[in-house]
Coordinates of C-alpha atoms in Angstrom, one line a residue:
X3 CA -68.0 28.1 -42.5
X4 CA -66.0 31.2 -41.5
X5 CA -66.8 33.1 -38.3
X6 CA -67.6 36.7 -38.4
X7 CA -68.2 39.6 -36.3
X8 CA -71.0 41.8 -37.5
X9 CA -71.0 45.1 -36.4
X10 CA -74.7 46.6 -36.5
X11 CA -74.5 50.7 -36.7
X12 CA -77.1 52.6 -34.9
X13 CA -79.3 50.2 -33.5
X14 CA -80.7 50.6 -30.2
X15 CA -79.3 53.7 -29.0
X16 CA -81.4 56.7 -27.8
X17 CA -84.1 54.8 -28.1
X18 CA -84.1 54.7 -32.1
X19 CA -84.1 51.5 -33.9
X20 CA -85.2 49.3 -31.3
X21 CA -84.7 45.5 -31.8
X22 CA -84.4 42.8 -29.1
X23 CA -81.1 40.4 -29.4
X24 CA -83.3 37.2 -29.4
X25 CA -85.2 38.6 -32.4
X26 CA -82.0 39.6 -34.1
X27 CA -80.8 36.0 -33.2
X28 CA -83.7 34.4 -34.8
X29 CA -83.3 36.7 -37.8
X30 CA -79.8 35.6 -38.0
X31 CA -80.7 32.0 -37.8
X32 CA -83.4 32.2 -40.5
X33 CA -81.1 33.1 -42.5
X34 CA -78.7 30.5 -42.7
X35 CA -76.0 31.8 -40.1
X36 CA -75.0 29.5 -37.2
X37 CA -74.2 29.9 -33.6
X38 CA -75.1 33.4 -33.9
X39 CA -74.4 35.2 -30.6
X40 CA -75.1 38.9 -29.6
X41 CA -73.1 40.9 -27.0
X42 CA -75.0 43.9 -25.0
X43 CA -77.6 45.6 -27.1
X44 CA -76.0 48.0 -29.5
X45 CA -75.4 45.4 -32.2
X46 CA -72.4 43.4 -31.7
X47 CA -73.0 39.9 -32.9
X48 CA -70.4 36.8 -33.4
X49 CA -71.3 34.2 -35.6
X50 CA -70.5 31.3 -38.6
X51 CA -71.4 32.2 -42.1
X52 CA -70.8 31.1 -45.6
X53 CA -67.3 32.0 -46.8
X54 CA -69.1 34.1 -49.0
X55 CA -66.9 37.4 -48.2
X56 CA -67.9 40.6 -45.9
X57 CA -69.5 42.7 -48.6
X58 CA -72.2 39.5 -49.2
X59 CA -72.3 38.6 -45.2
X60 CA -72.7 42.4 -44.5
X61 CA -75.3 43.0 -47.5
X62 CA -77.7 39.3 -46.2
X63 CA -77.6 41.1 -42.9
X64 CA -78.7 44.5 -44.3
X65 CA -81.2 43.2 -45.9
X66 CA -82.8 40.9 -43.7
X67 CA -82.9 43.7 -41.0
X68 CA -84.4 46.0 -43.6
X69 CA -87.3 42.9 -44.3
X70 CA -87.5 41.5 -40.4
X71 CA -87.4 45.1 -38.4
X72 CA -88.4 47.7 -41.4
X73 CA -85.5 50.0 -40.8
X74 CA -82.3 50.7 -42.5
X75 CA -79.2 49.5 -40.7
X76 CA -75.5 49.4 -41.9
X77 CA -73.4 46.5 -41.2
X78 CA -69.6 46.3 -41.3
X79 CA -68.3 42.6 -41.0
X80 CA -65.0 41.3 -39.7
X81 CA -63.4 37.8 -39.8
X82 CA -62.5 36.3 -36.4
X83 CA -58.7 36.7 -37.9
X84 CA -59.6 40.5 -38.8
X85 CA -60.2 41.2 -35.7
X86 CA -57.5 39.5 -34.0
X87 CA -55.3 41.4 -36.2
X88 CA -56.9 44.9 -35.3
X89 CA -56.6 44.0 -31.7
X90 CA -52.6 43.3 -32.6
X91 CA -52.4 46.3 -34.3
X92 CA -53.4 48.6 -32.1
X93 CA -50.8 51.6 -32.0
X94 CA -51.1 52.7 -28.6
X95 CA -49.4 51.6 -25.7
X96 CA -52.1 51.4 -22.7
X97 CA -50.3 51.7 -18.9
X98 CA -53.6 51.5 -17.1
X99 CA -57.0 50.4 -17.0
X100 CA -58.1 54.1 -17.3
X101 CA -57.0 54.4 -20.5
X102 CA -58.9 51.2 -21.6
X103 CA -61.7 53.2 -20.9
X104 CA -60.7 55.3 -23.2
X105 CA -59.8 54.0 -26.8
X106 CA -62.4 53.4 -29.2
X107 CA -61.6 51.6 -32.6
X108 CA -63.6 52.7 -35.9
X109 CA -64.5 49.9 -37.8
X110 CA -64.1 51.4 -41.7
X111 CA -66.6 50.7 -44.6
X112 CA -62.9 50.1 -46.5
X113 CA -59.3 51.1 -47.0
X114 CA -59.3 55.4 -46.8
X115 CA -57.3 57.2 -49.6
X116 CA -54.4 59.2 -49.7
X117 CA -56.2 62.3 -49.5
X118 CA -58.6 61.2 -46.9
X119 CA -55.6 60.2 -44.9
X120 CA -54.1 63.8 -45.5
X121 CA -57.3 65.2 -44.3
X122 CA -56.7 63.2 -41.0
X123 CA -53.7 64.5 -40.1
X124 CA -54.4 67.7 -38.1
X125 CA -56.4 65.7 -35.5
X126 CA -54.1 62.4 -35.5
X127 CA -51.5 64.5 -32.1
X128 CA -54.0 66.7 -30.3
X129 CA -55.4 66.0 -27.2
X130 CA -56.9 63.0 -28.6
X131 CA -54.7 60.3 -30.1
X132 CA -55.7 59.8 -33.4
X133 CA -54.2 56.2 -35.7
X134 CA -55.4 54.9 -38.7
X135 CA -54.0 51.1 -39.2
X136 CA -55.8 49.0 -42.3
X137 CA -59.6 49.3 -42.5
X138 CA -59.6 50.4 -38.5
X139 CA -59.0 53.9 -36.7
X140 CA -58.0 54.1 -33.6
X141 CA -58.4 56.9 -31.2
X142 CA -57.5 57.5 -27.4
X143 CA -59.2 60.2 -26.1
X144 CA -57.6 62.1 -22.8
X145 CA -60.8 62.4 -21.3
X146 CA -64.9 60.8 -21.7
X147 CA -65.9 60.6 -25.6
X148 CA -68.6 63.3 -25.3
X149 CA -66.4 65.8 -23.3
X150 CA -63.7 65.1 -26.1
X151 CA -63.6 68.1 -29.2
X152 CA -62.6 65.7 -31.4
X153 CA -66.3 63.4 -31.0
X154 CA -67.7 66.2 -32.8
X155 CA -65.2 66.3 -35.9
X156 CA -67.8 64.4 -38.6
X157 CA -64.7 62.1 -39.4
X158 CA -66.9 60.1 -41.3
X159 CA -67.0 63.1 -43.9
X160 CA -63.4 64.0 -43.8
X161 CA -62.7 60.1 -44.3
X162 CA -65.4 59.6 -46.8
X163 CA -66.4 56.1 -45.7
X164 CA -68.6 55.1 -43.4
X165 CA -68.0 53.5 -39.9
X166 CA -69.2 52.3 -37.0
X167 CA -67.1 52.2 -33.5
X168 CA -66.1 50.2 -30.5
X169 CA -64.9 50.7 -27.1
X170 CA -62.0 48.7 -26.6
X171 CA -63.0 46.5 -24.4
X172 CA -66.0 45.7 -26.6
X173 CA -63.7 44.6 -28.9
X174 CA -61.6 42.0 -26.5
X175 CA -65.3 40.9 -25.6
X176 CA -66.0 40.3 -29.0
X177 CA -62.8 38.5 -30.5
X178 CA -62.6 36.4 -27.0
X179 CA -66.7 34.6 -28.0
X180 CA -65.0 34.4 -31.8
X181 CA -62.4 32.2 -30.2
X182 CA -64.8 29.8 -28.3
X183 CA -66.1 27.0 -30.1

């Protein structure tokens, strides 16, 4: 068994794709994933799967969301070592515990291309902070998310994969339940 973190996009926010965490639990369960756990309500869930790689883990989730809740969800799956390593890799350094606040990490659908990296460069030094590292962007923003000009760049277009984001101390949260047993 491998542990995983699933990363559920657009559920439960603005009161759109409502599901309860014990329902998503059970959903989990039935399908053959183990100590599934679920952190706040926008879908963040930790649990032990089937080393059966992300694309299967992410597509069993899909589709039992799609059967269980009758809505479309996309799910991007980490390992627990994946997401160690994108905590590691983070490219800023943070002074203060304002600027946790502040960083978000992207979670990408997969690795961007050349040209999608080329098409990132004229927002990676403006007021936001903007890194890609892997499969994982990282951006500090100098002030809230949805005061920032760069929240309404569709990145996702310019990247041409999809994503789903993080605070960062969402993140910490969800690597520190990986590593408990």
């Amino acid at each position: 068994m491998e542990k995983y973190i699933a990363l559920i996009r657009g559920i439960n926010v603005g009161g759109n794709k409502i599901v309860k965490m014990q329902d998503l639990r059970t959903m989990l369960q039935s399908l053959g994933f183990q100590n599934v756990k679920t952190y706040i309500q926008s879908g963040n869930v930790v649990l032990d799967g089937p080393d059966d790689g992300d694309e299967a883990i992410g597509e069993a989730i899909e589709k039992g969301i799609r059967e269980t809740f009758g809505f479309d969800a996309s799910v991007i799956i980490r390992t627990a070592k994946e997401l160690e390593a994108a905590i590691a890799n983070n490219p800023f350094e943070l002074t203060g515990a304002e600027e946790f606040k502040r960083l978000y990490v992207s979670f990408l659908a997969g690795e961007l291309t050349d040209e999608a990296r080329e098409r990132l460069r004229p927002y990676e030094d403006g007021e936001d902070k903007l890194r890609v590292v892997g499969k994982e962007m990282y951006i500090l923003y100098k002030t809230k998310v949805s005061d920032s000009p760069l929240f309404k760049v569709p990145l996702e277009k310019i990247m041409g994969v999809s994503a789903t984001s993080r605070n960062w101390n969402t993140v910490n949260k969800l690597a520190a339940m990986a590593r408990e047993e």
